[in-house]
Structures are given as C-alpha cells and as structure tokens.
Amino acid sequence: MDQAKDYDFRSIEARAHNEWQAQDVYRVSEDAKTSTGQLKPKFYACSMLPYPSGKLHMGHVRNYTINDVMARQLRMQGYNVLMPMGWDAFGMPAENAALQNNVPPAQWTYQNIDYMRSQMAAMGLAIDWSREIATCKPDYYRWNQWLFLKMLEKGIAYRKT
C-alpha cells in the first residue's frame, strides 16, 4: 500500500473540523477551572484585526499561525486562553477597495469578512468565534464614540491647533 497515495487528508481534516465545530472546542468560559477546582490562569491572545479589503494572504497566515501556536501551547500548559477575531472594517482601506471594484462599501466589506472567515476556518485556527467583532458595526463603534466623548469631557482628548 502506498500510504502517500491512499492518505485522504482532505476527508480527515474535514472530519476533524466538523468535530471541533460540533463540540465548540474553542469557546472560552471566563471561569474555567482545573480538575482540582482552581481557576485556570487567563491569557488573551489577540492578533491584529485584518482589514476586510480583499482576501487573506501569506502575511496573514504567518501572523495568525504564530498566535495560534502560542495559544495552543498555553492551553496545553493549563491556561484559559481567549483567542478572539475581529475585522478592522471602519476606515479607508475597505472603502477604497470597494470603490475600486465598483461595489457598495458595506456589501464589499461583509462579503470579504465572510470569505476571510472561511479562509481562517479552513486553517483550523483556535479562534473563539463567539467573540467576533467588526469595527463597522454600531454595537462596536458606539463604545469608541462614548469613550472619546468621556475623554473629551475630562480634557484628555483635545484638538491641537
């Protein structure tokens, strides 16, 4: 038997991904405990949020793989690791890419988020997708606006002339 020819990595990988998704293995509970009942030490492993202005490229793969390896190692060492993902979608890179492709910016952004999410899922990254954010959504940016107004009230933020 020629193992290289008979090894069907695609079906094996698909089964593993389906099992991980069914068991929700990367969802993090804030109060995760060890087998002895002690709270696990926490670690927040957040990579930079990509601009959803296109597709993922090898630079993204490199960055997210490094973070994924670190998160997995810490999990094996007993840490409660939160590895969230989000999209830096509120700005000019995504809008300019949309306009260059003659697509409304919101449509372009959400299509790319969906595609990039599927690319990350195919990589098998240990992301807690229940914590996903997009900076273009009002439930996210309203808090940035609120915080900015608070800083303005306190004189921490100001316009320099």
PDB file of C-alpha atoms in Angstrom:
ATOM      1  CA  MET A   1       0.000   0.000   0.000  1.00  0.00           C
ATOM      2  CA  ASP A   2       1.360   3.397  -0.978  1.00  0.00           C
ATOM      3  CA  GLN A   3       0.396   5.485   2.024  1.00  0.00           C
ATOM      4  CA  ALA A   4       1.129   8.772   0.253  1.00  0.00           C
ATOM      5  CA  LYS A   5      -1.449   7.940  -2.428  1.00  0.00           C
ATOM      6  CA  ASP A   6      -4.029   6.424  -0.061  1.00  0.00           C
ATOM      7  CA  TYR A   7      -3.907   9.084   2.650  1.00  0.00           C
ATOM      8  CA  ASP A   8      -7.000  11.224   2.151  1.00  0.00           C
ATOM      9  CA  PHE A   9      -6.037  14.276   4.184  1.00  0.00           C
ATOM     10  CA  ARG A  10      -8.992  16.324   2.933  1.00  0.00           C
ATOM     11  CA  SER A  11     -11.617  13.993   4.382  1.00  0.00           C
ATOM     12  CA  ILE A  12      -9.646  13.502   7.618  1.00  0.00           C
ATOM     13  CA  GLU A  13      -9.259  17.261   8.004  1.00  0.00           C
ATOM     14  CA  ALA A  14     -12.952  17.851   7.240  1.00  0.00           C
ATOM     15  CA  ARG A  15     -13.985  15.321   9.905  1.00  0.00           C
ATOM     16  CA  ALA A  16     -11.709  16.998  12.455  1.00  0.00           C
ATOM     17  CA  HIS A  17     -13.049  20.470  11.631  1.00  0.00           C
ATOM     18  CA  ASN A  18     -16.646  19.239  11.849  1.00  0.00           C
ATOM     19  CA  GLU A  19     -15.971  17.607  15.218  1.00  0.00           C
ATOM     20  CA  TRP A  20     -14.281  20.726  16.606  1.00  0.00           C
ATOM     21  CA  GLN A  21     -17.189  22.852  15.439  1.00  0.00           C
ATOM     22  CA  ALA A  22     -19.804  20.454  16.829  1.00  0.00           C
ATOM     23  CA  GLN A  23     -18.076  20.414  20.230  1.00  0.00           C
ATOM     24  CA  ASP A  24     -17.396  24.181  20.150  1.00  0.00           C
ATOM     25  CA  VAL A  25     -13.899  23.379  21.416  1.00  0.00           C
ATOM     26  CA  TYR A  26     -12.505  26.923  21.209  1.00  0.00           C
ATOM     27  CA  ARG A  27     -15.328  28.697  23.068  1.00  0.00           C
ATOM     28  CA  VAL A  28     -13.902  30.179  26.240  1.00  0.00           C
ATOM     29  CA  SER A  29     -15.598  30.325  29.612  1.00  0.00           C
ATOM     30  CA  GLU A  30     -14.378  33.101  31.896  1.00  0.00           C
ATOM     31  CA  ASP A  31     -14.497  30.824  34.934  1.00  0.00           C
ATOM     32  CA  ALA A  32     -12.760  27.731  33.521  1.00  0.00           C
ATOM     33  CA  LYS A  33     -11.347  25.542  36.276  1.00  0.00           C
ATOM     34  CA  THR A  34      -8.701  22.878  36.587  1.00  0.00           C
ATOM     35  CA  SER A  35      -9.581  19.300  37.541  1.00  0.00           C
ATOM     36  CA  THR A  36      -8.905  20.283  41.171  1.00  0.00           C
ATOM     37  CA  GLY A  37     -11.416  23.143  41.027  1.00  0.00           C
ATOM     38  CA  GLN A  38      -8.977  26.049  40.860  1.00  0.00           C
ATOM     39  CA  LEU A  39      -9.493  28.827  38.330  1.00  0.00           C
ATOM     40  CA  LYS A  40      -7.186  28.477  35.353  1.00  0.00           C
ATOM     41  CA  PRO A  41      -4.822  31.387  34.740  1.00  0.00           C
ATOM     42  CA  LYS A  42      -6.106  33.564  31.892  1.00  0.00           C
ATOM     43  CA  PHE A  43      -4.339  34.633  28.718  1.00  0.00           C
ATOM     44  CA  TYR A  44      -5.655  36.931  25.985  1.00  0.00           C
ATOM     45  CA  ALA A  45      -4.170  36.063  22.579  1.00  0.00           C
ATOM     46  CA  CYS A  46      -5.418  38.646  20.103  1.00  0.00           C
ATOM     47  CA  SER A  47      -3.734  39.140  16.745  1.00  0.00           C
ATOM     48  CA  MET A  48      -4.120  42.350  14.815  1.00  0.00           C
ATOM     49  CA  LEU A  49      -7.507  42.650  13.165  1.00  0.00           C
ATOM     50  CA  PRO A  50      -7.325  42.379   9.369  1.00  0.00           C
ATOM     51  CA  TYR A  51      -8.794  44.947   7.014  1.00  0.00           C
ATOM     52  CA  PRO A  52     -11.548  43.155   5.068  1.00  0.00           C
ATOM     53  CA  SER A  53     -10.457  44.839   1.854  1.00  0.00           C
ATOM     54  CA  GLY A  54      -9.641  41.624  -0.006  1.00  0.00           C
ATOM     55  CA  LYS A  55      -8.625  38.046   0.691  1.00  0.00           C
ATOM     56  CA  LEU A  56      -6.149  36.696   3.240  1.00  0.00           C
ATOM     57  CA  HIS A  57      -2.559  36.379   2.010  1.00  0.00           C
ATOM     58  CA  MET A  58       0.553  34.633   3.318  1.00  0.00           C
ATOM     59  CA  GLY A  59       1.359  37.527   5.663  1.00  0.00           C
ATOM     60  CA  HIS A  60      -1.971  36.941   7.395  1.00  0.00           C
ATOM     61  CA  VAL A  61      -1.327  33.191   7.523  1.00  0.00           C
ATOM     62  CA  ARG A  62       2.056  33.810   9.154  1.00  0.00           C
ATOM     63  CA  ASN A  63       0.700  36.170  11.825  1.00  0.00           C
ATOM     64  CA  TYR A  64      -2.346  34.096  12.735  1.00  0.00           C
ATOM     65  CA  THR A  65      -0.373  30.842  12.766  1.00  0.00           C
ATOM     66  CA  ILE A  66       2.173  32.286  15.210  1.00  0.00           C
ATOM     67  CA  ASN A  67      -0.633  33.424  17.520  1.00  0.00           C
ATOM     68  CA  ASP A  68      -2.420  30.077  17.145  1.00  0.00           C
ATOM     69  CA  VAL A  69       0.700  28.073  18.072  1.00  0.00           C
ATOM     70  CA  MET A  70       1.277  30.269  21.129  1.00  0.00           C
ATOM     71  CA  ALA A  71      -2.378  29.933  22.212  1.00  0.00           C
ATOM     72  CA  ARG A  72      -2.323  26.147  21.811  1.00  0.00           C
ATOM     73  CA  GLN A  73       0.909  25.828  23.789  1.00  0.00           C
ATOM     74  CA  LEU A  74      -0.531  27.905  26.629  1.00  0.00           C
ATOM     75  CA  ARG A  75      -3.714  25.785  26.618  1.00  0.00           C
ATOM     76  CA  MET A  76      -1.579  22.659  26.943  1.00  0.00           C
ATOM     77  CA  GLN A  77       0.143  24.330  29.909  1.00  0.00           C
ATOM     78  CA  GLY A  78      -3.213  24.796  31.640  1.00  0.00           C
ATOM     79  CA  TYR A  79      -4.111  28.353  30.696  1.00  0.00           C
ATOM     80  CA  ASN A  80      -7.614  29.515  29.860  1.00  0.00           C
ATOM     81  CA  VAL A  81      -6.790  31.171  26.526  1.00  0.00           C
ATOM     82  CA  LEU A  82      -9.148  33.528  24.748  1.00  0.00           C
ATOM     83  CA  MET A  83      -8.254  33.923  21.074  1.00  0.00           C
ATOM     84  CA  PRO A  84     -10.901  36.168  19.521  1.00  0.00           C
ATOM     85  CA  MET A  85     -11.106  37.541  15.992  1.00  0.00           C
ATOM     86  CA  GLY A  86     -12.418  40.728  14.523  1.00  0.00           C
ATOM     87  CA  TRP A  87     -12.324  42.923  11.476  1.00  0.00           C
ATOM     88  CA  ASP A  88     -10.885  46.431  11.212  1.00  0.00           C
ATOM     89  CA  ALA A  89     -13.647  47.394   8.823  1.00  0.00           C
ATOM     90  CA  PHE A  90     -14.345  51.027   9.649  1.00  0.00           C
ATOM     91  CA  GLY A  91     -11.996  53.049   7.520  1.00  0.00           C
ATOM     92  CA  MET A  92     -10.493  53.902   4.214  1.00  0.00           C
ATOM     93  CA  PRO A  93      -8.758  50.634   3.164  1.00  0.00           C
ATOM     94  CA  ALA A  94     -12.022  48.699   2.860  1.00  0.00           C
ATOM     95  CA  GLU A  95     -13.906  51.664   1.416  1.00  0.00           C
ATOM     96  CA  ASN A  96     -11.233  52.384  -1.204  1.00  0.00           C
ATOM     97  CA  ALA A  97     -11.082  48.729  -2.252  1.00  0.00           C
ATOM     98  CA  ALA A  98     -14.878  48.665  -2.617  1.00  0.00           C
ATOM     99  CA  LEU A  99     -14.897  51.793  -4.752  1.00  0.00           C
ATOM    100  CA  GLN A 100     -12.089  50.429  -6.955  1.00  0.00           C
ATOM    101  CA  ASN A 101     -14.224  47.327  -7.543  1.00  0.00           C
ATOM    102  CA  ASN A 102     -17.465  49.287  -8.135  1.00  0.00           C
ATOM    103  CA  VAL A 103     -19.212  47.633  -5.191  1.00  0.00           C
ATOM    104  CA  PRO A 104     -21.017  49.414  -2.338  1.00  0.00           C
ATOM    105  CA  PRO A 105     -18.602  49.556   0.643  1.00  0.00           C
ATOM    106  CA  ALA A 106     -20.901  47.710   3.082  1.00  0.00           C
ATOM    107  CA  GLN A 107     -21.505  44.884   0.593  1.00  0.00           C
ATOM    108  CA  TRP A 108     -17.787  44.621  -0.200  1.00  0.00           C
ATOM    109  CA  THR A 109     -16.840  44.617   3.476  1.00  0.00           C
ATOM    110  CA  TYR A 110     -19.297  41.922   4.559  1.00  0.00           C
ATOM    111  CA  GLN A 111     -18.506  39.711   1.538  1.00  0.00           C
ATOM    112  CA  ASN A 112     -14.816  39.885   2.396  1.00  0.00           C
ATOM    113  CA  ILE A 113     -15.460  39.221   6.075  1.00  0.00           C
ATOM    114  CA  ASP A 114     -17.413  36.085   5.136  1.00  0.00           C
ATOM    115  CA  TYR A 115     -14.683  34.925   2.756  1.00  0.00           C
ATOM    116  CA  MET A 116     -11.833  35.666   5.180  1.00  0.00           C
ATOM    117  CA  ARG A 117     -13.703  33.893   7.988  1.00  0.00           C
ATOM    118  CA  SER A 118     -13.991  30.793   5.762  1.00  0.00           C
ATOM    119  CA  GLN A 119     -10.272  31.007   4.976  1.00  0.00           C
ATOM    120  CA  MET A 120      -9.454  31.133   8.695  1.00  0.00           C
ATOM    121  CA  ALA A 121     -11.806  28.230   9.387  1.00  0.00           C
ATOM    122  CA  ALA A 122     -10.000  26.192   6.720  1.00  0.00           C
ATOM    123  CA  MET A 123      -6.717  26.904   8.527  1.00  0.00           C
ATOM    124  CA  GLY A 124      -8.147  25.341  11.696  1.00  0.00           C
ATOM    125  CA  LEU A 125      -7.224  28.306  13.880  1.00  0.00           C
ATOM    126  CA  ALA A 126      -8.280  28.015  17.526  1.00  0.00           C
ATOM    127  CA  ILE A 127     -10.495  31.115  17.424  1.00  0.00           C
ATOM    128  CA  ASP A 128     -13.447  31.679  19.740  1.00  0.00           C
ATOM    129  CA  TRP A 129     -15.860  32.911  17.062  1.00  0.00           C
ATOM    130  CA  SER A 130     -18.476  33.765  19.691  1.00  0.00           C
ATOM    131  CA  ARG A 131     -16.295  36.826  20.464  1.00  0.00           C
ATOM    132  CA  GLU A 132     -16.096  38.071  16.859  1.00  0.00           C
ATOM    133  CA  ILE A 133     -16.305  41.837  16.347  1.00  0.00           C
ATOM    134  CA  ALA A 134     -16.420  44.165  13.353  1.00  0.00           C
ATOM    135  CA  THR A 135     -15.440  47.781  13.869  1.00  0.00           C
ATOM    136  CA  CYS A 136     -18.040  48.900  11.304  1.00  0.00           C
ATOM    137  CA  LYS A 137     -20.965  47.677  13.421  1.00  0.00           C
ATOM    138  CA  PRO A 138     -22.757  50.223  15.628  1.00  0.00           C
ATOM    139  CA  ASP A 139     -22.636  47.916  18.669  1.00  0.00           C
ATOM    140  CA  TYR A 140     -18.841  48.200  18.472  1.00  0.00           C
ATOM    141  CA  TYR A 141     -18.119  51.770  17.412  1.00  0.00           C
ATOM    142  CA  ARG A 142     -20.709  53.334  19.711  1.00  0.00           C
ATOM    143  CA  TRP A 143     -18.423  52.445  22.620  1.00  0.00           C
ATOM    144  CA  ASN A 144     -15.426  54.051  20.894  1.00  0.00           C
ATOM    145  CA  GLN A 145     -17.502  57.183  20.418  1.00  0.00           C
ATOM    146  CA  TRP A 146     -18.682  57.084  24.039  1.00  0.00           C
ATOM    147  CA  LEU A 147     -15.114  56.669  25.310  1.00  0.00           C
ATOM    148  CA  PHE A 148     -13.874  59.514  23.110  1.00  0.00           C
ATOM    149  CA  LEU A 149     -16.610  61.814  24.439  1.00  0.00           C
ATOM    150  CA  LYS A 150     -15.654  60.895  28.023  1.00  0.00           C
ATOM    151  CA  MET A 151     -12.006  61.705  27.283  1.00  0.00           C
ATOM    152  CA  LEU A 152     -13.092  64.983  25.685  1.00  0.00           C
ATOM    153  CA  GLU A 153     -15.149  65.859  28.789  1.00  0.00           C
ATOM    154  CA  LYS A 154     -12.116  65.192  31.020  1.00  0.00           C
ATOM    155  CA  GLY A 155      -9.772  67.197  28.789  1.00  0.00           C
ATOM    156  CA  ILE A 156      -7.738  64.124  27.884  1.00  0.00           C
ATOM    157  CA  ALA A 157      -8.681  64.375  24.200  1.00  0.00           C
ATOM    158  CA  TYR A 158      -8.376  67.750  22.523  1.00  0.00           C
ATOM    159  CA  ARG A 159      -7.855  69.386  19.151  1.00  0.00           C
ATOM    160  CA  LYS A 160      -4.381  70.792  18.689  1.00  0.00           C
ATOM    161  CA  THR A 161      -4.207  73.890  16.518  1.00  0.00           C
TER     162      THR A 161
END
